[in-house]
Short mmCIF file of C-alpha atoms in Angstrom, two decimals:
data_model
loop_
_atom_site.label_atom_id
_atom_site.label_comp_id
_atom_site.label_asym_id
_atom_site.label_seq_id
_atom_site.Cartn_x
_atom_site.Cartn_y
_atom_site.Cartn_z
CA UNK A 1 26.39 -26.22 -5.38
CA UNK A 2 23.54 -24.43 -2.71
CA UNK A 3 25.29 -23.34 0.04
CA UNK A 4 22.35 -23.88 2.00
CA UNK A 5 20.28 -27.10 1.95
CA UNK A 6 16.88 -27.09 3.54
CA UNK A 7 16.17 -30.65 3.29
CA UNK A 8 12.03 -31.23 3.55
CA UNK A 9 10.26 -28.76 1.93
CA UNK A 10 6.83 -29.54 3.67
CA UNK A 11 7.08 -31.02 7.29
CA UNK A 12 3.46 -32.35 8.70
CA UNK A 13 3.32 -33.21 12.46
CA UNK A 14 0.14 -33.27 15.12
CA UNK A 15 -0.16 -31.15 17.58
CA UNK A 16 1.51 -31.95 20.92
CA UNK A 17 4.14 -34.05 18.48
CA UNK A 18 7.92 -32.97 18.12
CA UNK A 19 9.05 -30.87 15.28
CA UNK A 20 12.70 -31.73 13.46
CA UNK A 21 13.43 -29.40 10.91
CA UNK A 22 16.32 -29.63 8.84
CA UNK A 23 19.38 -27.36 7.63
CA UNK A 24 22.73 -28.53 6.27
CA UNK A 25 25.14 -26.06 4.86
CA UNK A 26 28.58 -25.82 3.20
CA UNK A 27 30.73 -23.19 4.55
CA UNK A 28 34.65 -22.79 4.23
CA UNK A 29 33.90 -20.12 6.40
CA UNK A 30 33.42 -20.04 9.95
CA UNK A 31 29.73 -19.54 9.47
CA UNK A 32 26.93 -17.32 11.31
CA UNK A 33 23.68 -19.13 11.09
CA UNK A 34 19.98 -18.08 11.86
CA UNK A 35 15.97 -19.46 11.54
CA UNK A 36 13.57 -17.47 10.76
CA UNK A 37 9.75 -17.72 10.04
CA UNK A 38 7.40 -16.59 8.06
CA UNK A 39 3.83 -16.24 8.93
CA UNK A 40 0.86 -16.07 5.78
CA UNK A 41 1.25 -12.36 4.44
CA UNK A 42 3.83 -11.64 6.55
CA UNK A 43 7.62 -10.51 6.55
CA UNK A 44 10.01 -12.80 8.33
CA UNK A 45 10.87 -13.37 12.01
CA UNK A 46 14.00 -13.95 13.82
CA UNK A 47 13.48 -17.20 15.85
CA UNK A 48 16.98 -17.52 16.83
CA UNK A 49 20.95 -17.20 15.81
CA UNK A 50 24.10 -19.39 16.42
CA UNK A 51 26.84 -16.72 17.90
CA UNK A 52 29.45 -19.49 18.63
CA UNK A 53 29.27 -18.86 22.37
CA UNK A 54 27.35 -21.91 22.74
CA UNK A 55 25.80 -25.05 20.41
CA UNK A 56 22.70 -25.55 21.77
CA UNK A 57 20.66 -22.04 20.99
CA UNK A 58 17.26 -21.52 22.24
CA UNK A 59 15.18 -18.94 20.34
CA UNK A 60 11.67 -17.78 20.72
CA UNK A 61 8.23 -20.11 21.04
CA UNK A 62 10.26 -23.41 22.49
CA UNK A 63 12.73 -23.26 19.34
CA UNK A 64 15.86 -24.75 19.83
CA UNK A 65 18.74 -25.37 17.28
CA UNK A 66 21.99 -27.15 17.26
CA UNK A 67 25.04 -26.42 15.44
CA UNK A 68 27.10 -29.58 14.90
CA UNK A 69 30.08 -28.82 13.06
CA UNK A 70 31.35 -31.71 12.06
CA UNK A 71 28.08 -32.42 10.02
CA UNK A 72 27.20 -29.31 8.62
CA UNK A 73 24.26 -28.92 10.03
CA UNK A 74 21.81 -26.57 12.13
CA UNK A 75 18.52 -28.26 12.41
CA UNK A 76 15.54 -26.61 14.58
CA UNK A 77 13.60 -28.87 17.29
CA UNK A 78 10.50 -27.94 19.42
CA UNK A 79 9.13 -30.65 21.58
CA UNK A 80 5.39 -29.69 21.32
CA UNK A 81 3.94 -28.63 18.00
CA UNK A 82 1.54 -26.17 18.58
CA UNK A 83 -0.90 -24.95 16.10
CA UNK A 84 0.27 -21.44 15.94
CA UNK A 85 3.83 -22.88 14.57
CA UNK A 86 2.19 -23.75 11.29
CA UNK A 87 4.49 -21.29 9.32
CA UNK A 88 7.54 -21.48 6.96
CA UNK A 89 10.58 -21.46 8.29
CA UNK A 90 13.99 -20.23 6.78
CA UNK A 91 17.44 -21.74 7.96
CA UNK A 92 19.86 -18.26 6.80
CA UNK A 93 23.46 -18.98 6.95
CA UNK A 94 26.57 -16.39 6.20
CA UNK A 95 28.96 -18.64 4.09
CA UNK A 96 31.63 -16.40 2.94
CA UNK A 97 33.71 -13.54 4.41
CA UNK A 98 31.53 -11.44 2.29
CA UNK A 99 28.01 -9.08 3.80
CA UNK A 100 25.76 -11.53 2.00
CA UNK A 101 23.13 -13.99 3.78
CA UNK A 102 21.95 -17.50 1.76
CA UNK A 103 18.66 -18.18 2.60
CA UNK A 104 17.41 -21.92 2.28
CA UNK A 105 14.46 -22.81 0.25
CA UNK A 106 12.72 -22.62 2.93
CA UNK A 107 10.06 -25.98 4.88
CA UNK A 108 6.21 -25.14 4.98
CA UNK A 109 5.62 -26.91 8.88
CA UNK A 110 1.88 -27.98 8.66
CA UNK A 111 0.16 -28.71 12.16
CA UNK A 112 -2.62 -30.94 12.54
CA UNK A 113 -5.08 -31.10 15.14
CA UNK B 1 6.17 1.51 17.16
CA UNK B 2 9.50 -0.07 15.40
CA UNK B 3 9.01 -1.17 11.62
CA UNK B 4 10.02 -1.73 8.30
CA UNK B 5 7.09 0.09 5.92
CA UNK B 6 6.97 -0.67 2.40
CA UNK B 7 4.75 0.65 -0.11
CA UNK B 8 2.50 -0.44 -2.47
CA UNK B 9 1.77 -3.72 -0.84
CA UNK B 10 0.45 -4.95 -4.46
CA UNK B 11 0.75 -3.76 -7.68
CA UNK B 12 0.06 -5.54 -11.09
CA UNK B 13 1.90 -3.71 -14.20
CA UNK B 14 2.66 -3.89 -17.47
CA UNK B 15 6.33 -4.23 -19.30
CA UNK B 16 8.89 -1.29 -19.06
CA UNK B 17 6.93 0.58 -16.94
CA UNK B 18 9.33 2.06 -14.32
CA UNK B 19 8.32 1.61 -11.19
CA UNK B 20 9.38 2.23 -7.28
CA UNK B 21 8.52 0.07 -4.32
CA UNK B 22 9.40 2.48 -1.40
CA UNK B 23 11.25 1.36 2.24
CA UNK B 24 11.09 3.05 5.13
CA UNK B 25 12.38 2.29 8.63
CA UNK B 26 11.97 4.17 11.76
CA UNK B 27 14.79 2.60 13.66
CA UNK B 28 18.05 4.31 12.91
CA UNK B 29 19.25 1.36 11.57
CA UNK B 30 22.21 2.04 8.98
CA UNK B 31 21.98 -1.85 7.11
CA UNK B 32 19.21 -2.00 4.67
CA UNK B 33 18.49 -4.47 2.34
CA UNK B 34 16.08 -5.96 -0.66
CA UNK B 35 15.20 -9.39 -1.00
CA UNK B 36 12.58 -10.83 -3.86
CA UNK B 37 11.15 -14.36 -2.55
CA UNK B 38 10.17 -17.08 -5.16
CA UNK B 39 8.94 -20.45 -4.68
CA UNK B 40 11.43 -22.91 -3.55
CA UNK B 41 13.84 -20.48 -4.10
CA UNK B 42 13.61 -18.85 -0.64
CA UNK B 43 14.91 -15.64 -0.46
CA UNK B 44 17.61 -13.94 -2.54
CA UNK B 45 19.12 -10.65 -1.88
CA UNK B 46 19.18 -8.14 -4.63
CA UNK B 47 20.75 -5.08 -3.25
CA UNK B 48 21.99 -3.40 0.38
CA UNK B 49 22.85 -0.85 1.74
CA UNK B 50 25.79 -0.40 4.66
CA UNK B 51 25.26 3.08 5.37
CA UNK B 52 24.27 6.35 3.60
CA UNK B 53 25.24 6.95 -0.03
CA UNK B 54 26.95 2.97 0.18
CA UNK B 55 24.87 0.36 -1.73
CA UNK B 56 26.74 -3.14 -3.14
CA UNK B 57 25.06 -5.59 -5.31
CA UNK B 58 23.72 -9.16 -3.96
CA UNK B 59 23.09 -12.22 -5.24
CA UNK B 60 20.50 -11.35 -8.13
CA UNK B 61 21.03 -7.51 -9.03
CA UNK B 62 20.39 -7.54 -12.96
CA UNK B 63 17.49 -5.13 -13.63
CA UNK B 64 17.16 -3.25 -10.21
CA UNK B 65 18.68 -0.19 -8.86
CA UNK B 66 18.42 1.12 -5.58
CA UNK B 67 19.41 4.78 -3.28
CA UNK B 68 20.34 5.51 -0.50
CA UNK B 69 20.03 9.14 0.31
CA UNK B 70 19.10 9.37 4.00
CA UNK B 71 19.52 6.92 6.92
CA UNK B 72 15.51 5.88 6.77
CA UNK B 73 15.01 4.96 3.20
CA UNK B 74 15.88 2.98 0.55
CA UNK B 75 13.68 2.21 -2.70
CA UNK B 76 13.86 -0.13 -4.33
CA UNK B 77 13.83 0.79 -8.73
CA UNK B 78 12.90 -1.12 -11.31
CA UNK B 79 13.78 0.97 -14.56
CA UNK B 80 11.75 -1.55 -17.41
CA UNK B 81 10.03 -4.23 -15.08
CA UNK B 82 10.09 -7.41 -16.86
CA UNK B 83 8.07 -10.66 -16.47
CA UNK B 84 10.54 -12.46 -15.00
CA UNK B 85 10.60 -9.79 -12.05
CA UNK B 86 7.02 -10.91 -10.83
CA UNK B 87 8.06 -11.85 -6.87
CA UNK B 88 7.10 -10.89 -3.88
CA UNK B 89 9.86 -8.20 -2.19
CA UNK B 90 11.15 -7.76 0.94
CA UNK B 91 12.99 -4.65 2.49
CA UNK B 92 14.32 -5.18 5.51
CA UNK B 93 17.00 -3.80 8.43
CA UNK B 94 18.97 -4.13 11.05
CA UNK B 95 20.75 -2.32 13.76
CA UNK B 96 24.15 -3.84 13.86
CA UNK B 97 25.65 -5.05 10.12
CA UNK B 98 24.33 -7.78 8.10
CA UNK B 99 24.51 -10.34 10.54
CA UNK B 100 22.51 -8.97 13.07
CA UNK B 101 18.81 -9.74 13.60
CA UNK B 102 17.20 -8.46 10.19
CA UNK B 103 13.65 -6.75 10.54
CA UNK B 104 11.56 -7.48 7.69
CA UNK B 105 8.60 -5.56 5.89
CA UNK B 106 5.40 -7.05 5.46
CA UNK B 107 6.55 -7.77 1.59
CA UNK B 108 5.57 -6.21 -1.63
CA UNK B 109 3.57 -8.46 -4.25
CA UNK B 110 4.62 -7.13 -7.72
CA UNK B 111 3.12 -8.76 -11.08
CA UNK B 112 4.51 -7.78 -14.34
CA UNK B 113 2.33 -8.12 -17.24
#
């Protein structure tokens, strides 16, 4: 079973439009999760990471995330798509008391003018 | 500047010839780690590194080794490169364990022929 379940693998919004993409996970572990993106030909970026101090994390660029427990998930909002956000994004989540990240398969977020 | 340098950037070769793809960081950062990247796969972590002299498999390890002999680098080996190791790699870092915020290379594009 994939411990980490990105669930569209292309998002397409306009620009100025809000952005809703989507991680679920499955953790017996009290889990550390992260988003990161990926520019073309370029390594990855942290946009931000759940600590547990709070639910609602803000990252980088208008990023937010929320970690709801009860469903699994920690899915990434912006309210304003810009065109610089076209990227792919990564939701990374620490499932096990082990050193080892899961990376989902990653969503390719496509902004049109 | 702070980054994660890996060399070559490309490289197209032929079966069972050994190759390296080299990782250097100039941030002090003990955790090191490899990562190859494949299409809706996202990204899965080969080896890393805790410290000096202390590597540990991760989720894909069969037919890579690695080193760790000083705090900057860590190569990345492949002894008799197969077909099924074309990927794109990433090396990356990070100042405090594997949950901290990794720093990524700008990725290695390796083709085995």
């Amino acid at each position: 079973a994939q411990s980490v379940t990105q669930l569209d693998s292309h998002v397409s919004v306009s620009e100025g439009t809000p952005v809703l993409l989507r991680c679920n996970y499955s953790s017996s572990y009290s889990p550390s999760l992260f988003w990161y993106v990926q520019h073309p030909n370029k390594g990855l970026q942290l946009l931000l990471k759940y600590t547990s101090a709070a639910t609602l994390v803000k990252g980088i660029n208008g990023f937010e995330a929320e970690f709801k427990k009860s469903e699994t998930s920690f899915h990434l909002t912006k309210p304003s798509a810009h065109m610089s956000d076209a990227a792919e994004y990564f939701c990374v989540v620490r499932v096990n008391a082990g050193n080892m990240l899961t990376f989902g398969g990653g969503t390719r977020l496509m902004v049109k003018p | 500047e702070a980054q994660v340098t890996q060399n070559p950037r490309y490289l197209i070769t032929v079966t069972g010839k050994k190759l390296t793809v080299t990782c250097s960081q100039n941030m002090n950062h003990e955790y090191m780690s490899w990562y190859r990247q494949d299409p809706g796969l996202g990204l899965r972590q080969i080896y890393y590194s805790m410290n000096v002299e202390v590597t540990d498999k991760g989720d894909v390890p069969e037919g890579y080794k690695v080193s760790r002999k000083e705090k900057r680098n860590f190569p990345l080996i492949l002894e008799s490169p197969s077909p099924n190791q074309t990927s794109l790699y990433f090396c990356a870092s990070t100042k405090t364990g594997p949950f901290g915020e990794l720093f990524f290379g700008e990725g290695s594009r390796l083709t085995v022929l």
